[in-house]
mmCIF file of C-alpha atoms in Angstrom:
data_model
loop_
_atom_site.group_PDB
_atom_site.id
_atom_site.type_symbol
_atom_site.label_atom_id
_atom_site.label_comp_id
_atom_site.label_asym_id
_atom_site.label_seq_id
_atom_site.Cartn_x
_atom_site.Cartn_y
_atom_site.Cartn_z
ATOM 1 C CA MET N 274 6.840 35.119 31.281
ATOM 2 C CA GLU N 275 5.691 31.469 32.405
ATOM 3 C CA GLU N 276 2.573 31.810 30.233
ATOM 4 C CA GLN N 277 4.786 32.643 27.196
ATOM 5 C CA LEU N 278 7.081 29.635 27.903
ATOM 6 C CA ALA N 279 3.998 27.377 28.209
ATOM 7 C CA ARG N 280 2.652 28.663 24.873
ATOM 8 C CA GLY N 281 6.117 28.052 23.267
ATOM 9 C CA ASP N 282 6.299 24.571 24.671
ATOM 10 C CA LEU N 283 2.734 23.968 23.421
ATOM 11 C CA ALA N 284 3.643 25.176 19.909
ATOM 12 C CA ASN N 285 6.645 23.085 19.913
ATOM 13 C CA THR N 286 4.618 19.948 20.847
ATOM 14 C CA ASN N 287 2.043 20.697 18.256
ATOM 15 C CA GLU N 288 4.821 20.843 15.564
ATOM 16 C CA LEU N 289 6.239 17.757 16.804
ATOM 17 C CA PHE N 290 2.905 15.880 16.788
ATOM 18 C CA ALA N 291 2.292 17.242 13.337
ATOM 19 C CA ALA N 292 5.585 15.673 12.062
ATOM 20 C CA CYS N 293 4.802 12.371 13.714
ATOM 21 C CA LEU N 294 1.245 12.194 12.471
ATOM 22 C CA LEU N 295 2.511 13.098 8.955
ATOM 23 C CA ALA N 296 5.109 10.449 9.105
ATOM 24 C CA GLY N 297 2.614 7.995 10.137
ATOM 25 C CA LYS N 298 -0.010 8.910 7.585
ATOM 26 C CA ILE N 299 2.465 8.514 4.732
ATOM 27 C CA MET N 300 3.670 5.077 5.947
ATOM 28 C CA VAL N 301 0.090 3.786 6.528
ATOM 29 C CA GLU N 302 -1.143 5.025 3.169
ATOM 30 C CA SER N 303 1.942 3.399 1.505
ATOM 31 C CA GLY N 304 1.300 -0.054 2.999
ATOM 32 C CA SER N 305 3.549 -0.146 6.043
ATOM 33 C CA GLU N 306 2.944 -2.415 9.051
ATOM 34 C CA MET N 307 1.412 -0.630 12.140
ATOM 35 C CA TYR N 308 4.174 -1.549 14.323
ATOM 36 C CA ARG N 309 6.686 -0.028 12.050
ATOM 37 C CA VAL N 310 4.482 3.149 11.894
ATOM 38 C CA GLU N 311 4.288 3.392 15.656
ATOM 39 C CA ASP N 312 7.978 2.673 16.135
ATOM 40 C CA THR N 313 8.928 5.576 13.534
ATOM 41 C CA MET N 314 6.569 7.926 15.292
ATOM 42 C CA ARG N 315 7.891 7.127 18.711
ATOM 43 C CA HIS N 316 11.543 7.730 17.652
ATOM 44 C CA ILE N 317 10.514 11.191 16.313
ATOM 45 C CA ALA N 318 8.594 12.013 19.443
ATOM 46 C CA SER N 319 11.282 10.732 21.813
ATOM 47 C CA HIS N 320 13.952 12.760 20.061
ATOM 48 C CA GLY N 321 11.663 15.907 20.323
ATOM 49 C CA GLY N 322 11.356 15.533 23.934
ATOM 50 C CA VAL N 323 8.027 13.409 24.277
ATOM 51 C CA LEU N 324 9.255 10.426 25.840
ATOM 52 C CA GLU N 325 5.838 8.528 26.469
ATOM 53 C CA ALA N 326 3.890 9.306 23.482
ATOM 54 C CA GLN N 327 0.533 7.520 23.370
ATOM 55 C CA ILE N 328 -0.105 6.426 19.821
ATOM 56 C CA PHE N 329 -3.205 4.638 18.439
ATOM 57 C CA THR N 330 -3.085 3.605 14.698
ATOM 58 C CA THR N 331 -5.747 2.118 12.483
ATOM 59 C CA THR N 332 -6.139 1.854 8.729
ATOM 60 C CA THR N 333 -8.343 4.908 8.733
ATOM 61 C CA VAL N 334 -7.143 7.395 11.558
ATOM 62 C CA ILE N 335 -4.056 7.834 13.701
ATOM 63 C CA THR N 336 -4.264 9.394 17.189
ATOM 64 C CA MET N 337 -1.424 10.685 19.181
ATOM 65 C CA GLY N 338 -1.138 12.276 22.728
ATOM 66 C CA THR N 339 0.689 12.224 25.904
ATOM 67 C CA ILE N 340 0.084 11.040 29.445
ATOM 68 C CA GLN N 341 1.188 14.235 31.109
ATOM 69 C CA GLY N 342 -1.018 16.562 29.231
ATOM 70 C CA ALA N 343 -4.504 16.878 27.540
ATOM 71 C CA ASN N 344 -3.031 17.797 24.220
ATOM 72 C CA SER N 345 -3.772 15.263 21.460
ATOM 73 C CA GLN N 346 -4.036 15.275 17.711
ATOM 74 C CA LEU N 347 -5.345 12.915 15.132
ATOM 75 C CA ILE N 348 -5.043 12.508 11.285
ATOM 76 C CA GLN N 349 -7.294 10.779 8.872
ATOM 77 C CA ILE N 350 -6.089 8.220 6.296
ATOM 78 C CA GLN N 351 -7.719 9.022 2.997
ATOM 79 C CA SER N 352 -6.264 6.139 0.757
ATOM 80 C CA ARG N 353 -4.342 3.139 0.962
ATOM 81 C CA THR N 354 -1.995 1.686 -1.659
ATOM 82 C CA LEU N 355 1.396 0.074 -1.833
ATOM 83 C CA ASP N 356 4.578 2.274 -2.175
ATOM 84 C CA LEU N 357 7.550 0.859 -0.331
ATOM 85 C CA GLU N 358 9.641 3.761 -1.660
ATOM 86 C CA LYS N 359 7.871 6.148 0.436
ATOM 87 C CA VAL N 360 8.085 3.931 3.486
ATOM 88 C CA ALA N 361 11.900 3.750 2.940
ATOM 89 C CA ARG N 362 12.167 7.457 2.620
ATOM 90 C CA VAL N 363 10.217 8.226 5.717
ATOM 91 C CA ASN N 364 12.355 5.889 7.714
ATOM 92 C CA ALA N 365 15.373 7.690 6.259
ATOM 93 C CA ALA N 366 14.163 11.025 7.149
ATOM 94 C CA SER N 367 13.173 10.047 10.740
ATOM 95 C CA ARG N 368 16.620 8.621 11.189
ATOM 96 C CA ALA N 369 18.278 11.808 10.104
ATOM 97 C CA TYR N 370 16.158 13.756 12.498
ATOM 98 C CA THR N 371 17.278 11.526 15.371
ATOM 99 C CA ALA N 372 20.781 11.888 14.266
ATOM 100 C CA ASP N 373 20.454 15.725 14.321
ATOM 101 C CA ALA N 374 20.946 15.973 10.628
ATOM 102 C CA LEU N 375 17.551 17.535 10.382
ATOM 103 C CA ASP N 376 15.683 20.038 12.649
ATOM 104 C CA LEU N 377 11.949 19.596 13.158
ATOM 105 C CA ASN N 378 10.995 22.298 10.503
ATOM 106 C CA HIS N 379 13.236 20.521 7.853
ATOM 107 C CA LEU N 380 11.906 17.184 8.872
ATOM 108 C CA ILE N 381 8.318 18.368 8.152
ATOM 109 C CA GLN N 382 9.354 19.914 4.826
ATOM 110 C CA ARG N 383 11.195 16.691 3.919
ATOM 111 C CA LEU N 384 8.016 14.657 4.805
ATOM 112 C CA HIS N 385 5.786 16.930 2.741
ATOM 113 C CA GLN N 386 8.091 16.518 -0.212
ATOM 114 C CA ILE N 387 7.945 12.753 0.104
ATOM 115 C CA ASP N 388 4.121 12.744 0.390
ATOM 116 C CA GLN N 389 3.839 14.926 -2.735
ATOM 117 C CA HIS N 390 6.865 14.127 -4.947
ATOM 118 C CA ALA N 391 8.199 10.708 -4.152
ATOM 119 C CA PRO N 392 9.529 9.199 -7.370
ATOM 120 C CA THR N 393 7.559 6.215 -8.751
ATOM 121 C CA PHE N 394 7.922 3.826 -11.849
ATOM 122 C CA PRO N 395 6.064 5.079 -14.964
ATOM 123 C CA PRO N 396 2.880 3.166 -15.953
ATOM 124 C CA TYR N 397 4.370 1.529 -18.805
ATOM 125 C CA LEU N 398 7.143 -0.112 -16.753
ATOM 126 C CA GLN N 399 4.440 -1.194 -14.303
ATOM 127 C CA PHE N 400 2.426 -2.760 -16.990
ATOM 128 C CA LEU N 401 5.631 -4.611 -18.361
ATOM 129 C CA SER N 402 6.407 -5.634 -14.845
ATOM 130 C CA ALA N 403 2.987 -6.990 -14.457
ATOM 131 C CA GLY N 404 3.292 -9.097 -17.702
ATOM 132 C CA VAL N 405 6.652 -10.474 -16.620
ATOM 133 C CA VAL N 406 5.278 -11.368 -13.158
ATOM 134 C CA SER N 407 2.236 -13.102 -14.811
ATOM 135 C CA ALA N 408 4.459 -15.169 -17.218
ATOM 136 C CA THR N 409 6.994 -16.376 -14.695
ATOM 137 C CA LEU N 410 4.462 -17.364 -12.095
ATOM 138 C CA MET N 411 2.460 -19.112 -14.626
ATOM 139 C CA ILE N 412 5.473 -21.424 -15.184
ATOM 140 C CA LEU N 413 5.834 -21.649 -11.489
ATOM 141 C CA PHE N 414 2.366 -22.538 -10.439
ATOM 142 C CA SER N 415 1.272 -24.659 -13.439
ATOM 143 C CA GLY N 416 3.592 -27.365 -12.572
ATOM 144 C CA GLU N 417 3.733 -28.565 -16.226
ATOM 145 C CA TYR N 418 6.270 -26.176 -17.606
ATOM 146 C CA ASP N 419 4.165 -25.574 -20.572
ATOM 147 C CA TRP N 420 6.002 -22.722 -22.214
ATOM 148 C CA PHE N 421 3.464 -22.342 -24.970
ATOM 149 C CA ASP N 422 1.209 -20.352 -22.724
ATOM 150 C CA LEU N 423 3.838 -18.025 -21.590
ATOM 151 C CA PRO N 424 3.162 -15.320 -24.334
ATOM 152 C CA MET N 425 -0.465 -15.218 -23.486
ATOM 153 C CA ALA N 426 0.078 -15.188 -19.798
ATOM 154 C CA PHE N 427 2.350 -12.209 -20.331
ATOM 155 C CA LEU N 428 -0.092 -10.395 -22.575
ATOM 156 C CA ILE N 429 -3.221 -11.088 -20.652
ATOM 157 C CA GLY N 430 -1.564 -10.315 -17.208
ATOM 158 C CA MET N 431 -0.327 -6.983 -18.690
ATOM 159 C CA LEU N 432 -3.779 -6.105 -20.007
ATOM 160 C CA GLY N 433 -5.571 -7.052 -16.718
ATOM 161 C CA PHE N 434 -3.238 -4.892 -14.601
ATOM 162 C CA MET N 435 -3.676 -1.949 -17.159
ATOM 163 C CA VAL N 436 -7.336 -2.176 -16.808
ATOM 164 C CA SER N 437 -7.118 -2.296 -13.013
ATOM 165 C CA TYR N 438 -4.788 0.617 -12.998
ATOM 166 C CA TYR N 439 -6.751 2.988 -15.063
ATOM 167 C CA ILE N 440 -10.218 2.133 -13.634
ATOM 168 C CA ASP N 441 -8.854 2.676 -10.158
ATOM 169 C CA ARG N 442 -7.557 6.214 -11.147
ATOM 170 C CA LEU N 443 -10.846 6.870 -12.886
ATOM 171 C CA ILE N 444 -13.349 5.770 -10.127
ATOM 172 C CA LYS N 445 -11.170 5.374 -6.895
ATOM 173 C CA ILE N 446 -12.939 2.138 -5.862
ATOM 174 C CA LYS N 447 -10.293 -0.687 -5.480
ATOM 175 C CA PHE N 448 -12.749 -3.572 -5.533
ATOM 176 C CA ILE N 449 -14.451 -2.385 -8.730
ATOM 177 C CA SER N 450 -11.204 -2.086 -10.595
ATOM 178 C CA GLU N 451 -10.040 -5.572 -9.503
ATOM 179 C CA PHE N 452 -13.423 -7.170 -10.232
ATOM 180 C CA THR N 453 -13.323 -5.582 -13.754
ATOM 181 C CA ALA N 454 -9.719 -6.595 -14.313
ATOM 182 C CA ALA N 455 -10.559 -10.175 -13.457
ATOM 183 C CA LEU N 456 -13.504 -10.223 -15.931
ATOM 184 C CA VAL N 457 -11.058 -9.075 -18.772
ATOM 185 C CA ILE N 458 -8.406 -11.741 -17.776
ATOM 186 C CA GLY N 459 -10.996 -14.461 -17.640
ATOM 187 C CA ALA N 460 -12.670 -13.520 -20.891
ATOM 188 C CA LEU N 461 -9.237 -13.087 -22.817
ATOM 189 C CA ALA N 462 -8.073 -16.395 -21.367
ATOM 190 C CA VAL N 463 -11.360 -18.311 -22.558
ATOM 191 C CA TRP N 464 -11.088 -16.648 -26.005
ATOM 192 C CA SER N 465 -7.282 -17.297 -26.371
ATOM 193 C CA VAL N 466 -7.761 -21.152 -25.776
ATOM 194 C CA GLY N 467 -10.773 -21.148 -27.948
ATOM 195 C CA LEU N 468 -8.790 -19.348 -30.868
ATOM 196 C CA GLY N 469 -5.988 -21.947 -30.432
ATOM 197 C CA VAL N 470 -3.313 -19.502 -29.275
ATOM 198 C CA GLY N 471 -3.309 -20.890 -25.818
ATOM 199 C CA HIS N 472 -3.262 -24.425 -24.286
ATOM 200 C CA SER N 473 -4.507 -24.127 -20.641
ATOM 201 C CA MET N 474 -7.123 -21.619 -19.577
ATOM 202 C CA ASN N 475 -6.389 -22.549 -15.997
ATOM 203 C CA ASN N 476 -2.565 -21.894 -16.350
ATOM 204 C CA ILE N 477 -3.172 -18.501 -18.126
ATOM 205 C CA ILE N 478 -5.545 -17.319 -15.415
ATOM 206 C CA ILE N 479 -3.474 -18.421 -12.613
ATOM 207 C CA GLY N 480 -0.597 -16.447 -14.071
ATOM 208 C CA ALA N 481 -2.513 -13.358 -15.184
ATOM 209 C CA VAL N 482 -4.200 -12.712 -11.859
ATOM 210 C CA MET N 483 -0.883 -12.752 -9.772
ATOM 211 C CA PRO N 484 -0.444 -8.907 -10.193
ATOM 212 C CA LEU N 485 -3.754 -8.381 -8.727
ATOM 213 C CA VAL N 486 -3.577 -10.714 -5.751
ATOM 214 C CA PRO N 487 -3.358 -8.827 -2.437
ATOM 215 C CA GLY N 488 -0.249 -10.684 -1.029
ATOM 216 C CA VAL N 489 1.391 -7.761 0.694
ATOM 217 C CA PRO N 490 -1.838 -6.574 2.549
ATOM 218 C CA LEU N 491 -2.624 -10.131 3.638
ATOM 219 C CA THR N 492 1.015 -10.594 4.909
ATOM 220 C CA ASN N 493 0.669 -7.201 6.682
ATOM 221 C CA ALA N 494 -2.485 -8.202 8.325
ATOM 222 C CA LEU N 495 -1.092 -11.292 9.847
ATOM 223 C CA ARG N 496 2.002 -9.422 11.086
ATOM 224 C CA ASP N 497 -0.261 -6.781 12.701
ATOM 225 C CA LEU N 498 -2.290 -9.433 14.257
ATOM 226 C CA LEU N 499 0.867 -11.127 15.622
ATOM 227 C CA ALA N 500 2.337 -7.818 16.751
ATOM 228 C CA GLY N 501 -0.940 -7.213 18.914
ATOM 229 C CA HIS N 502 -2.518 -4.694 16.647
ATOM 230 C CA LEU N 503 -5.913 -6.608 16.511
ATOM 231 C CA MET N 504 -8.119 -3.964 14.943
ATOM 232 C CA SER N 505 -5.701 -3.048 12.180
ATOM 233 C CA GLY N 506 -4.846 -6.747 11.380
ATOM 234 C CA MET N 507 -8.492 -7.574 11.180
ATOM 235 C CA SER N 508 -9.435 -4.644 9.104
ATOM 236 C CA ARG N 509 -6.508 -5.221 6.710
ATOM 237 C CA GLY N 510 -7.365 -8.955 6.657
ATOM 238 C CA VAL N 511 -10.998 -8.151 5.677
ATOM 239 C CA GLU N 512 -9.784 -5.736 2.957
ATOM 240 C CA ALA N 513 -7.493 -8.394 1.469
ATOM 241 C CA LEU N 514 -10.196 -10.985 1.528
ATOM 242 C CA LEU N 515 -12.657 -8.599 -0.304
ATOM 243 C CA SER N 516 -9.936 -7.990 -2.931
ATOM 244 C CA ALA N 517 -9.530 -11.672 -3.402
ATOM 245 C CA GLY N 518 -13.369 -12.262 -3.479
ATOM 246 C CA ALA N 519 -13.765 -9.589 -6.153
ATOM 247 C CA ILE N 520 -10.980 -11.262 -8.336
ATOM 248 C CA GLY N 521 -12.436 -14.591 -7.673
ATOM 249 C CA THR N 522 -16.099 -13.424 -8.613
ATOM 250 C CA GLY N 523 -14.909 -11.840 -11.772
ATOM 251 C CA ILE N 524 -13.118 -15.040 -12.942
ATOM 252 C CA ALA N 525 -16.015 -17.293 -11.703
ATOM 253 C CA LEU N 526 -18.497 -15.181 -13.627
ATOM 254 C CA VAL N 527 -16.645 -15.497 -16.937
ATOM 255 C CA ILE N 528 -16.187 -19.195 -16.572
ATOM 256 C CA HIS N 529 -19.882 -19.647 -15.908
ATOM 257 C CA PHE N 530 -21.185 -17.465 -18.675
ATOM 258 C CA ILE N 531 -18.750 -17.568 -21.401
ATOM 259 C CA GLN N 532 -16.967 -20.969 -21.276
#
């Protein structure tokens, strides 16, 4: 009888760990800060009866265990992007579980649904948004309020983001997609000025690259470092710097060889 109870407790603990790890995986892959990931996982574990959960999170793997037992589990992070809708939905599901609006099985089902079927904006809206961001930030950063370049910043920023989007889906290497998009942005900016449809190449490029700039990863890297997550903070910081380097290299090559 005691052995059956122990097996039942182990099964419940495994399910609880599976829910915690799945929640953490979705949040890390969606660009959440590590302290928020650990806080969500600890709330789920505490409500499930594991009061002193030991959690170790990085950008590539999450490990979870307990002090009392030898049982521990880990889950691998396959990819990283930015999807705050998923982060918000995981937080809402964890709060529903801690408020007893969901049991553990329904929580796991909800998390799988969030991971696979979370709503997102269609590509054409993302492209249009990238154009709007490029045009408005071109005006903000240029300091000259040269509205003549606004249409070209909108168009080139939208096309650059479109190139990055489809190349990233094709080859799944973020830095190559950003480098190629930067090449396209730089070339189109140079040609637009050469054809007389643009005034300032610098202003157009400044605006058009803004949708590619890794602002959120860099901010999360600093927040992780300040929160004591040194490994995650440094790895995210390096990733953001590599993205910035890929963008800068693409622009520099165009200016050097085409201009």
